[in-house]
Coordinates of C-alpha atoms in Angstrom, one line a residue:
Chain A
M1488 CA 91.6 6.5 13.3
T1489 CA 90.3 3.5 11.3
N1490 CA 91.0 4.4 7.6
Y1491 CA 94.4 3.6 6.0
Q1492 CA 95.8 3.7 2.6
G1493 CA 99.2 2.4 1.3
K1494 CA 101.1 0.2 -1.1
A1495 CA 101.0 -3.7 -0.5
W1496 CA 103.9 -5.7 0.6
K1497 CA 103.3 -9.3 0.0
V1498 CA 104.7 -12.3 2.0
G1499 CA 103.7 -15.9 2.0
N1500 CA 101.8 -18.6 4.2
D1501 CA 103.1 -19.5 7.7
V1502 CA 105.2 -16.5 8.2
D1503 CA 106.4 -17.0 11.9
T1504 CA 107.5 -14.9 14.7
D1505 CA 111.1 -15.8 14.2
L1506 CA 111.1 -14.7 10.5
I1507 CA 109.2 -11.3 11.9
I1508 CA 112.0 -10.7 14.5
A1509 CA 114.5 -13.4 15.1
A1510 CA 115.0 -14.4 18.8
K1511 CA 118.7 -13.2 18.6
Y1512 CA 117.4 -9.6 18.5
L1513 CA 115.3 -9.9 21.6
N1514 CA 117.8 -8.9 24.1
D1515 CA 117.0 -5.4 23.2
A1516 CA 113.3 -4.7 22.9
S1517 CA 114.0 -0.9 21.8
D1518 CA 111.5 0.1 18.7
E1519 CA 114.9 0.9 16.9
N1520 CA 116.3 -2.5 17.1
M1521 CA 112.8 -4.0 16.3
R1522 CA 112.3 -1.7 13.4
E1523 CA 115.9 -2.3 11.9
H1524 CA 115.5 -6.4 11.7
C1525 CA 111.8 -6.4 11.1
L1526 CA 111.3 -9.3 8.4
E1527 CA 114.8 -8.9 7.3
N1528 CA 115.0 -12.6 6.0
V1529 CA 111.7 -12.3 4.0
I1530 CA 112.2 -9.0 2.3
E1531 CA 115.6 -7.7 2.1
D1532 CA 116.1 -4.5 4.1
F1533 CA 112.5 -4.4 4.8
A1534 CA 112.6 -1.4 7.2
N1535 CA 114.2 1.0 4.8
V1536 CA 112.6 0.0 1.4
I1537 CA 108.8 0.4 2.7
S1538 CA 107.4 3.7 3.2
P1539 CA 105.5 4.7 6.2
G1540 CA 101.9 3.9 6.1
D1541 CA 102.5 0.9 3.8
I1542 CA 100.4 -2.3 4.2
L1543 CA 101.6 -5.8 4.7
V1544 CA 99.6 -8.7 3.0
A1545 CA 100.3 -12.2 4.1
G1546 CA 98.8 -15.8 3.4
K1547 CA 97.4 -17.9 6.1
N1548 CA 98.6 -18.3 9.6
F1549 CA 100.5 -15.1 9.8
G1550 CA 102.5 -14.8 13.0
C1551 CA 102.6 -18.5 14.2
G1552 CA 105.2 -19.6 16.8
S1553 CA 106.3 -17.6 19.7
S1554 CA 104.2 -15.3 21.9
R1555 CA 106.8 -12.4 21.4
E1556 CA 105.0 -9.3 21.2
H1557 CA 108.2 -7.9 19.7
A1558 CA 106.6 -9.3 16.5
P1559 CA 103.6 -6.9 16.1
I1560 CA 105.8 -4.2 17.8
A1561 CA 108.5 -4.6 15.1
I1562 CA 105.9 -4.3 12.4
K1563 CA 104.4 -1.2 13.7
A1564 CA 107.9 0.4 14.5
A1565 CA 108.8 -0.5 10.9
G1566 CA 106.1 1.9 9.6
I1567 CA 103.5 -0.6 8.5
S1568 CA 100.0 0.9 8.9
V1569 CA 97.9 -2.4 8.8
V1570 CA 98.3 -6.1 8.3
V1571 CA 96.0 -8.1 6.1
A1572 CA 96.1 -11.7 6.1
K1573 CA 94.1 -15.0 5.0
S1574 CA 94.3 -15.8 8.7
F1575 CA 96.4 -14.9 11.7
A1576 CA 97.9 -17.1 14.6
R1577 CA 96.2 -16.4 17.8
I1578 CA 98.7 -15.1 19.8
F1579 CA 99.8 -12.7 17.1
Y1580 CA 96.1 -11.6 16.7
R1581 CA 95.7 -10.7 20.5
N1582 CA 99.1 -9.1 20.6
S1583 CA 98.3 -6.8 17.7
I1584 CA 95.0 -5.9 19.2
N1585 CA 96.4 -5.2 22.7
I1586 CA 99.4 -3.1 21.2
G1587 CA 97.2 -1.3 18.7
L1588 CA 98.4 -2.8 15.3
P1589 CA 95.3 -2.8 13.2
I1590 CA 94.7 -6.2 11.4
V1591 CA 92.3 -7.3 8.9
T1592 CA 91.4 -10.9 7.9
A1593 CA 90.6 -11.0 4.2
P1594 CA 91.3 -14.5 2.4
E1595 CA 89.6 -13.3 -0.8
A1596 CA 91.2 -10.1 -1.0
V1597 CA 94.6 -11.5 -0.4
D1598 CA 94.5 -14.0 -3.4
E1599 CA 93.9 -10.8 -5.7
I1600 CA 96.5 -8.4 -4.3
D1601 CA 99.6 -8.3 -6.2
H1602 CA 102.7 -6.8 -4.6
G1603 CA 102.7 -3.1 -5.3
D1604 CA 98.9 -2.6 -5.4
E1605 CA 97.3 0.5 -3.6
L1606 CA 95.1 -0.5 -0.9
K1607 CA 92.4 1.3 1.0
I1608 CA 91.2 -0.1 4.2
D1609 CA 88.5 0.9 6.8
V1610 CA 89.2 -1.2 9.9
D1611 CA 85.8 -0.2 11.6
T1612 CA 83.4 -1.1 8.6
G1613 CA 85.6 -3.9 7.2
E1614 CA 85.6 -2.5 3.8
L1615 CA 89.0 -3.0 1.7
V1616 CA 89.4 -1.3 -1.6
N1617 CA 92.1 -2.6 -4.0
V1618 CA 92.4 0.8 -5.7
T1619 CA 95.0 -0.5 -8.3
K1620 CA 92.6 -3.4 -9.4
G1621 CA 89.2 -1.2 -8.9
K1622 CA 87.7 -3.9 -6.5
T1623 CA 86.0 -3.6 -3.1
Y1624 CA 85.8 -6.4 -0.6
K1625 CA 83.8 -7.0 2.6
T1626 CA 86.0 -8.2 5.3
E1627 CA 85.6 -9.7 8.9
V1628 CA 84.6 -7.1 11.4
F1629 CA 85.8 -7.3 15.0
P1630 CA 83.2 -8.2 17.9
E1631 CA 82.3 -5.1 19.8
F1632 CA 84.5 -5.9 22.9
I1633 CA 87.5 -5.9 20.6
K1634 CA 86.4 -2.7 18.9
E1635 CA 86.3 -1.0 22.3
I1636 CA 90.1 -2.0 22.9
I1637 CA 91.0 -0.7 19.4
A1638 CA 88.9 2.5 20.0
K1639 CA 91.0 3.2 23.4
G1640 CA 94.4 2.6 21.2
N1641 CA 95.5 -0.5 23.3
L1642 CA 94.5 -3.0 26.1
L1643 CA 96.3 -0.9 28.7
N1644 CA 94.4 2.4 27.9
Y1645 CA 91.2 -0.2 28.0
V1646 CA 92.2 -1.6 31.5
K1647 CA 93.2 1.7 33.0
G1648 CA 89.5 2.3 34.1
Q1649 CA 89.4 -1.0 35.8
V1650 CA 92.4 -0.9 37.9
K1651 CA 92.1 0.4 41.5
Chain B
M323 CA 74.2 -28.9 25.7
G324 CA 77.2 -30.4 27.6
M325 CA 80.6 -28.5 27.8
T326 CA 84.1 -29.7 27.5
M327 CA 86.6 -29.4 30.1
T328 CA 88.2 -26.5 28.6
E329 CA 84.7 -24.7 28.5
K330 CA 84.0 -25.6 32.1
I331 CA 87.2 -24.3 33.3
L332 CA 86.8 -21.0 31.4
A333 CA 83.3 -20.7 32.7
A334 CA 84.3 -21.1 36.3
H335 CA 86.7 -18.6 36.0
A336 CA 84.5 -16.1 34.5
G337 CA 81.8 -16.7 37.0
L338 CA 79.5 -18.0 34.6
E339 CA 77.2 -21.1 34.4
S340 CA 78.2 -22.1 31.0
V341 CA 80.1 -20.7 28.0
K342 CA 80.0 -21.8 24.3
P343 CA 82.8 -21.4 21.7
G344 CA 83.2 -18.0 20.4
D345 CA 82.0 -16.1 23.6
L346 CA 84.4 -13.5 24.6
I347 CA 84.8 -13.6 28.4
N348 CA 86.9 -12.0 31.1
A349 CA 88.5 -14.6 33.2
K350 CA 90.3 -14.7 36.7
T351 CA 93.8 -16.0 36.4
D352 CA 95.5 -18.5 38.8
I353 CA 99.1 -18.0 37.4
V354 CA 100.3 -15.1 35.6
L355 CA 104.1 -16.2 34.2
S356 CA 106.8 -14.2 32.2
N357 CA 110.4 -14.8 31.5
D358 CA 113.4 -12.6 30.9
I359 CA 112.4 -11.9 27.2
T360 CA 108.7 -11.1 27.7
G361 CA 108.9 -10.1 31.4
P362 CA 110.7 -6.9 30.7
V363 CA 108.1 -5.5 28.1
A364 CA 105.4 -6.5 30.3
I365 CA 107.1 -4.7 33.4
R366 CA 107.5 -1.4 31.1
E367 CA 103.7 -1.8 30.2
F368 CA 102.7 -2.2 33.9
R369 CA 104.6 1.0 34.9
K370 CA 102.0 2.7 32.5
L371 CA 99.0 1.7 34.6
E372 CA 98.0 3.6 37.8
T373 CA 98.9 0.9 40.2
E374 CA 101.9 0.0 42.2
K375 CA 101.5 -3.3 43.2
V376 CA 100.7 -6.7 41.3
F377 CA 97.3 -8.3 42.0
D378 CA 98.7 -11.2 44.1
K379 CA 102.2 -11.8 44.8
D380 CA 101.7 -15.6 44.9
K381 CA 100.3 -15.9 41.8
V382 CA 102.9 -13.7 39.6
V383 CA 105.8 -15.9 38.4
M384 CA 108.8 -14.8 36.8
V385 CA 111.4 -17.1 35.5
P386 CA 114.8 -15.8 33.8
D387 CA 115.6 -18.8 31.3
H388 CA 115.7 -18.0 27.9
F389 CA 118.9 -15.9 27.8
A390 CA 119.8 -16.9 31.4
P391 CA 122.5 -17.4 32.8
N392 CA 123.2 -14.0 31.1
K393 CA 124.3 -14.6 27.5
D394 CA 125.6 -11.0 27.0
I395 CA 125.3 -7.4 28.5
Q396 CA 121.8 -6.8 27.0
S397 CA 120.5 -10.0 28.4
A398 CA 122.0 -9.3 31.8
Q399 CA 120.1 -6.0 31.6
Q400 CA 117.0 -7.6 30.9
C401 CA 117.3 -10.2 33.6
K402 CA 118.2 -7.2 36.0
E403 CA 114.8 -5.8 35.2
L404 CA 113.1 -8.8 36.0
R405 CA 115.1 -9.4 39.3
E406 CA 114.5 -5.9 40.3
F407 CA 110.7 -6.1 39.8
A408 CA 110.2 -9.4 41.5
M409 CA 112.2 -8.2 44.6
E410 CA 110.2 -4.8 44.6
Q411 CA 106.8 -6.9 44.4
N412 CA 108.1 -9.5 46.8
L413 CA 107.0 -12.3 44.4
T414 CA 106.9 -15.7 46.1
H415 CA 107.8 -17.4 42.8
Y416 CA 110.9 -15.7 41.4
F417 CA 113.4 -18.2 40.3
E418 CA 117.1 -16.7 40.4
V419 CA 119.8 -18.6 38.5
G420 CA 120.8 -21.6 40.5
R421 CA 117.3 -22.3 41.5
M422 CA 115.7 -21.6 38.1
G423 CA 115.0 -23.9 35.3
V424 CA 113.2 -24.1 32.0
E425 CA 109.9 -22.6 33.1
H426 CA 107.7 -25.2 31.5
C427 CA 109.7 -28.0 33.2
L428 CA 109.9 -26.0 36.4
L429 CA 106.3 -24.9 37.4
P430 CA 104.8 -28.1 37.3
E431 CA 107.6 -29.7 39.2
Q432 CA 107.5 -27.1 41.8
G433 CA 103.7 -27.7 42.1
I434 CA 102.9 -24.0 41.3
V435 CA 100.5 -25.4 38.6
G436 CA 97.6 -28.0 39.0
P437 CA 94.4 -29.3 37.8
G438 CA 91.5 -27.1 36.9
Q439 CA 93.5 -23.9 37.1
L440 CA 93.6 -21.0 34.6
I441 CA 97.2 -20.0 33.7
I442 CA 98.4 -17.6 31.5
G443 CA 102.2 -17.0 30.5
A444 CA 104.1 -14.6 28.0
D445 CA 105.4 -17.6 26.3
S446 CA 103.7 -19.4 23.8
H447 CA 104.5 -22.8 25.4
T448 CA 102.6 -22.0 28.5
C449 CA 100.1 -24.7 27.0
T450 CA 102.2 -27.3 28.6
Y451 CA 100.2 -27.3 32.0
G452 CA 97.4 -28.7 30.1
A453 CA 99.0 -31.8 30.7
L454 CA 97.8 -31.6 34.3
G455 CA 94.1 -31.0 33.4
A456 CA 94.4 -27.1 33.5
F457 CA 93.4 -24.5 31.1
S458 CA 96.9 -23.0 30.3
T459 CA 97.6 -20.7 27.2
G460 CA 100.4 -18.4 25.8
V461 CA 99.6 -14.9 25.6
G462 CA 101.5 -11.5 24.8
S463 CA 103.5 -9.1 27.3
T464 CA 100.7 -6.4 27.4
D465 CA 98.1 -9.3 28.4
V466 CA 100.7 -10.2 31.2
A467 CA 100.9 -6.6 32.2
A468 CA 97.3 -6.1 32.4
A469 CA 96.7 -9.4 34.3
M470 CA 99.4 -8.5 36.7
A471 CA 97.5 -5.4 37.6
T472 CA 93.8 -6.8 37.3
G473 CA 94.1 -10.6 37.9
E474 CA 92.1 -10.9 34.7
I475 CA 92.5 -11.8 31.0
W476 CA 90.2 -11.4 28.1
L477 CA 89.8 -14.6 26.3
R478 CA 87.6 -16.1 23.4
V479 CA 86.3 -19.5 24.2
P480 CA 87.8 -21.9 21.7
E481 CA 86.0 -24.8 20.0
S482 CA 87.6 -28.1 21.2
I483 CA 89.0 -30.7 18.8
K484 CA 89.0 -34.4 20.5
V485 CA 92.1 -36.4 19.9
I486 CA 91.3 -40.0 20.6
V487 CA 94.5 -41.7 21.5
K488 CA 94.0 -45.5 21.5
N489 CA 95.6 -48.8 22.2
K490 CA 99.3 -49.4 23.4
P491 CA 102.4 -48.6 21.6
K492 CA 104.2 -51.6 19.8
D493 CA 107.1 -49.7 18.9
P494 CA 109.3 -49.5 22.1
W495 CA 110.7 -46.1 21.1
V496 CA 107.4 -44.4 20.5
S497 CA 107.0 -41.6 23.2
G498 CA 104.9 -38.5 23.7
K499 CA 107.2 -36.5 21.1
D500 CA 106.1 -38.9 18.5
V501 CA 102.4 -38.6 19.1
I502 CA 102.4 -34.8 19.1
L503 CA 104.7 -34.8 16.0
Y504 CA 102.5 -37.4 14.3
L505 CA 99.4 -35.3 15.1
I506 CA 100.8 -32.0 13.8
G507 CA 101.9 -33.7 10.7
K508 CA 98.3 -34.8 10.2
I509 CA 96.4 -31.5 11.0
G510 CA 98.9 -29.1 10.0
V511 CA 100.9 -26.0 11.7
D512 CA 97.3 -24.2 11.8
G513 CA 95.1 -27.4 12.0
A514 CA 93.9 -26.2 15.4
R515 CA 94.2 -22.4 15.1
Y516 CA 92.3 -20.8 17.9
Q517 CA 91.1 -24.3 19.2
A518 CA 91.5 -26.4 22.2
L519 CA 93.3 -29.9 21.6
E520 CA 91.5 -32.2 23.9
F521 CA 93.4 -35.6 24.5
T522 CA 91.4 -38.7 25.4
G523 CA 91.3 -42.4 25.0
D524 CA 92.6 -45.4 26.4
G525 CA 95.9 -44.9 25.0
L526 CA 96.6 -42.3 27.4
Q527 CA 97.4 -44.8 30.3
Y528 CA 100.4 -45.6 28.2
I529 CA 101.8 -42.1 28.1
T530 CA 103.7 -40.9 31.2
M531 CA 103.3 -37.4 32.9
D532 CA 106.6 -36.3 31.3
G533 CA 105.2 -37.4 27.9
R534 CA 101.9 -35.8 28.3
Q535 CA 103.8 -32.4 29.1
T536 CA 105.7 -33.1 25.9
I537 CA 102.4 -33.3 24.0
A538 CA 100.5 -30.5 25.6
N539 CA 103.8 -28.4 25.2
M540 CA 103.4 -28.6 21.3
A541 CA 99.8 -27.9 21.1
I542 CA 100.9 -24.4 20.0
E543 CA 102.7 -25.9 17.2
A544 CA 99.4 -26.9 15.5
G545 CA 98.2 -23.4 16.3
A546 CA 96.0 -24.2 19.3
K547 CA 95.2 -22.3 22.2
N548 CA 95.6 -25.0 24.6
G549 CA 96.2 -28.6 24.9
I550 CA 94.3 -30.5 27.9
F551 CA 94.4 -33.9 29.3
P552 CA 91.9 -35.3 31.7
V553 CA 93.1 -35.8 35.3
D554 CA 93.5 -39.6 36.1
E555 CA 95.8 -41.7 38.5
L556 CA 98.8 -40.6 36.9
T557 CA 98.1 -37.0 37.2
K558 CA 97.1 -37.3 40.8
A559 CA 100.3 -39.4 41.5
Y560 CA 102.3 -36.7 39.9
I561 CA 100.8 -33.9 41.8
K562 CA 100.5 -35.7 45.1
D563 CA 103.7 -34.3 46.8
R564 CA 104.0 -31.2 44.6
F565 CA 100.9 -29.3 44.2
K566 CA 99.5 -28.4 47.8
E567 CA 96.3 -26.5 47.0
D568 CA 92.9 -27.8 46.7
Y569 CA 91.9 -28.4 43.3
T570 CA 88.7 -29.2 40.9
V571 CA 88.8 -32.1 38.6
Y572 CA 86.9 -30.8 35.5
E573 CA 85.6 -33.6 33.0
S574 CA 84.0 -33.2 29.4
D575 CA 80.5 -34.1 29.3
S576 CA 79.4 -36.9 27.2
D577 CA 77.3 -34.6 24.8
A578 CA 80.2 -32.1 24.8
V579 CA 80.3 -30.6 21.2
Y580 CA 83.6 -30.9 19.2
S581 CA 84.7 -29.3 16.0
M582 CA 86.4 -32.4 14.8
E583 CA 87.7 -35.9 16.0
V584 CA 91.0 -37.1 15.3
E585 CA 92.1 -40.8 16.0
I586 CA 95.7 -41.8 17.0
D587 CA 96.4 -45.4 17.1
L588 CA 99.4 -45.9 19.2
A589 CA 99.9 -49.4 18.0
D590 CA 100.6 -48.1 14.6
L591 CA 102.6 -45.2 15.6
T592 CA 106.5 -45.0 14.8
P593 CA 109.2 -42.7 15.7
Q594 CA 108.7 -39.2 13.8
V595 CA 111.0 -36.7 12.5
A596 CA 109.9 -33.2 11.7
F597 CA 112.1 -32.0 8.5
P598 CA 112.9 -28.1 8.1
H599 CA 111.2 -25.7 8.2
L600 CA 107.8 -26.6 9.9
P601 CA 107.0 -28.8 12.6
S602 CA 104.3 -30.3 10.5
N603 CA 106.7 -31.5 7.9
T604 CA 107.0 -35.1 9.6
K605 CA 108.1 -38.4 8.5
S606 CA 108.4 -42.0 10.2
V607 CA 112.2 -42.2 11.1
Y608 CA 111.9 -45.9 9.4
D609 CA 110.8 -44.0 6.1
I610 CA 114.0 -41.9 5.9
K611 CA 116.2 -43.4 3.1
E612 CA 118.9 -40.9 2.6
D613 CA 121.8 -40.2 4.9
I614 CA 120.9 -36.9 6.8
V615 CA 124.5 -36.0 8.2
I616 CA 124.2 -33.8 11.3
D617 CA 126.6 -31.3 13.0
Q618 CA 124.8 -31.1 16.1
S619 CA 122.2 -33.0 18.5
V620 CA 120.5 -31.1 21.2
I621 CA 118.5 -32.9 23.9
G622 CA 116.5 -30.6 26.4
S623 CA 114.0 -27.7 26.4
C624 CA 110.5 -27.1 27.7
T625 CA 109.7 -29.9 25.2
N626 CA 112.0 -32.6 26.2
G627 CA 114.0 -31.6 29.0
R628 CA 112.5 -33.8 31.8
F629 CA 114.0 -36.7 33.5
E630 CA 112.5 -39.3 31.5
D631 CA 113.9 -37.7 28.6
M632 CA 117.4 -37.7 30.0
E633 CA 117.2 -41.4 31.1
I634 CA 115.9 -42.4 27.6
A635 CA 119.1 -40.6 25.9
A636 CA 121.4 -42.0 28.6
N637 CA 120.3 -45.5 28.1
I638 CA 121.0 -45.3 24.2
L639 CA 124.2 -43.3 24.6
K640 CA 125.6 -45.7 27.5
G641 CA 129.0 -47.2 26.6
K642 CA 128.9 -45.3 23.2
K643 CA 130.8 -42.6 21.5
V644 CA 129.5 -39.5 19.8
A645 CA 130.3 -39.3 16.2
P646 CA 133.4 -37.2 15.8
H647 CA 132.0 -34.7 13.6
V648 CA 129.0 -34.0 16.1
R649 CA 128.5 -31.8 19.0
L650 CA 126.0 -33.4 21.5
I651 CA 124.5 -31.1 23.9
V652 CA 122.3 -32.3 26.7
I653 CA 120.3 -29.6 28.9
P654 CA 118.1 -30.8 31.9
G655 CA 115.1 -28.7 32.3
T656 CA 115.5 -27.9 36.0
Q657 CA 118.2 -28.1 39.0
E658 CA 116.1 -31.2 40.5
I659 CA 116.2 -32.9 37.1
Y660 CA 120.1 -32.0 36.9
K661 CA 120.7 -33.6 40.5
E662 CA 118.8 -36.8 39.6
C663 CA 120.9 -37.0 36.4
I664 CA 124.2 -36.7 38.5
N665 CA 122.8 -39.3 41.4
K666 CA 121.8 -41.8 38.4
G667 CA 124.9 -41.7 36.6
I668 CA 123.5 -39.9 33.7
V669 CA 125.9 -36.9 33.6
D670 CA 128.9 -39.5 33.6
I671 CA 127.2 -41.3 30.7
V672 CA 127.0 -38.2 28.6
I673 CA 130.3 -36.9 29.3
D674 CA 131.9 -40.4 28.6
A675 CA 130.0 -40.5 25.3
G676 CA 131.7 -37.3 24.4
G677 CA 128.8 -34.9 25.0
V678 CA 128.2 -31.6 27.2
F679 CA 125.9 -31.4 30.2
S680 CA 124.5 -28.1 30.5
T681 CA 123.0 -25.8 33.3
P682 CA 119.5 -25.5 32.7
T683 CA 118.5 -22.9 30.0
C684 CA 116.5 -22.4 26.9
G685 CA 119.7 -21.4 25.1
P686 CA 119.8 -23.2 21.8
C687 CA 116.1 -23.9 21.2
L688 CA 115.5 -20.4 20.0
G689 CA 119.1 -19.6 18.7
G690 CA 120.1 -17.7 21.9
Y691 CA 123.4 -19.4 22.8
M692 CA 124.8 -22.6 23.9
G693 CA 124.7 -24.2 20.5
I694 CA 124.2 -21.7 17.7
L695 CA 124.5 -23.3 14.1
A696 CA 126.8 -21.8 11.5
K697 CA 125.6 -21.3 7.8
G698 CA 124.7 -24.8 6.1
E699 CA 125.0 -26.7 9.6
R700 CA 122.2 -29.2 10.4
A701 CA 120.8 -30.2 13.8
V702 CA 118.6 -32.9 15.3
S703 CA 116.8 -31.3 18.2
T704 CA 114.3 -32.6 20.8
T705 CA 113.1 -28.8 20.8
N706 CA 109.8 -27.7 19.3
R707 CA 110.4 -25.6 16.4
N708 CA 112.3 -25.9 13.2
F709 CA 111.5 -22.5 11.5
V710 CA 114.0 -20.8 9.1
G711 CA 117.0 -19.6 11.3
R712 CA 115.7 -20.8 14.6
M713 CA 118.8 -22.2 15.7
G714 CA 121.3 -19.9 14.3
H715 CA 122.2 -18.9 10.6
V716 CA 119.3 -18.5 8.2
E717 CA 120.8 -21.3 6.1
S718 CA 121.0 -23.9 9.0
E719 CA 118.6 -26.7 9.4
V720 CA 116.7 -28.0 12.5
Y721 CA 115.1 -31.7 12.5
L722 CA 112.8 -32.3 15.4
A723 CA 112.7 -35.5 17.1
S724 CA 112.4 -37.4 20.5
P725 CA 115.2 -37.9 22.7
A726 CA 115.9 -41.4 21.6
I727 CA 116.3 -40.2 17.8
A728 CA 118.5 -37.4 19.0
A729 CA 120.6 -39.8 21.1
A730 CA 121.0 -42.4 18.4
S731 CA 121.7 -39.8 15.7
A732 CA 124.4 -38.2 17.8
I733 CA 126.3 -41.6 17.8
T734 CA 125.7 -42.5 14.1
G735 CA 126.3 -38.6 13.1
K736 CA 123.3 -39.0 10.8
I737 CA 119.4 -39.0 11.5
S738 CA 119.0 -42.4 12.9
S739 CA 116.5 -44.7 14.7
P740 CA 117.6 -46.1 18.2
E741 CA 117.4 -49.6 16.3
E742 CA 120.5 -48.5 14.5
V743 CA 122.8 -48.3 17.5
K744 CA 121.3 -51.2 19.9

């Protein structure tokens, strides 16, 4: 699936992995624990106020800091369908691709998205529609190799064929 | 067109004649590292693959260091998963409590990493080993799971930023920590995002191997994929009795292409402090006019837990007392460093000053344990991140600095330059 639609939740620049999921919760990597504490110091009660399929919209350098894969896992477990940002920190970027959390780099669109806007995104073609504002954007598309990982769902499915 | 060190190492590990920035490659890994936080997730993913054995038991390294010695039952469970996997796979380099250290202090010390290698680790500070002339980068647990099975990793070849370090420091307190804090302050927390930070210049001769590891360690705090140093006489002397494998020294070509050049003049550099809540929020310690009263001073971590760091702190603490309202927590990076601290009288100095001297652990750096901050508390710390809530309560604060500043501040009870306690 490459099409997503949901309501935008906006966060700022340089949201780090400690804010996404604090290290004190990393002694239990279960989806339930990750979901419960996801972004809790950024948006109060985040996991319970969002609806499944909603879209997280961030400023620059989203996911900077630690290599913890728990960060994209927590966002996925919370029910976010796709993350749109002006830019992503590199380990967060690859972790998201590797675990199958769709991400979209769209600096121009982010500036014009307000909290609560209804968004439609096709990750494959890179088309992002702000339904509320009636505006369409072309966003960065992934290179073919990364598209292949995304098509398989995650990195492990991708490498399965290669392991003896 | 010439290639940078980073490009040459990546090309060699991908079996290619040449690579250029932006290329996506599959590269062979020399070392695949994980810890008690990221390892269990990697193991869970590894189990989903149709393979039973890791690709090479000598190249998969596991270190329980973040919440070890076990801080609670859940951490004990995670360490147990790591231990059982290491035993099952008969890993050569698994370090149990008592032999373990903070991973990025431990691997260079034990000669597990060396020049020319391609190292990945499920820990963002894996970039530390670039100090030895290796390509080394932090990745996620799924990357480690895949690499444990295949011995390979997908990578995008990064652009390189040339950081020219020139001249000799004039300020006696300037250290590797000040170089990297100053650089991050200059280019920002995403100033090197997706890129390599290549350090070069005549000033490098004045930066020790411990200092270079501090610098490479924090490349990630500028968003970099890796930090890398040329291999020189200091590098060779450091690895001489440690790294037993044959190695290749890669040098950047004179016509290699860089996306940007940054110059740091060591003669002008002063000790730096990064204010909350970003490592880029830096200031010279001499420009701090207000009293920033602290509750805690932490000296240690993968950034500044090496022997030189302990020695610098001890020289300042010797014969002095920690301020009554301050907790001083000193954590050596490895057991070897710990023993050297005992033998050189450093443990005595710290304890006599009124500080604690801990067994190696990442502990307080990431708000794990061994020095958590209460609401409204403030710490000066030689660690690498001062994000919101990093060391404890969401309303606590962390100021990043060198061991010299952390030691001086423990004595005065406020953020201070070592000049103030001479």
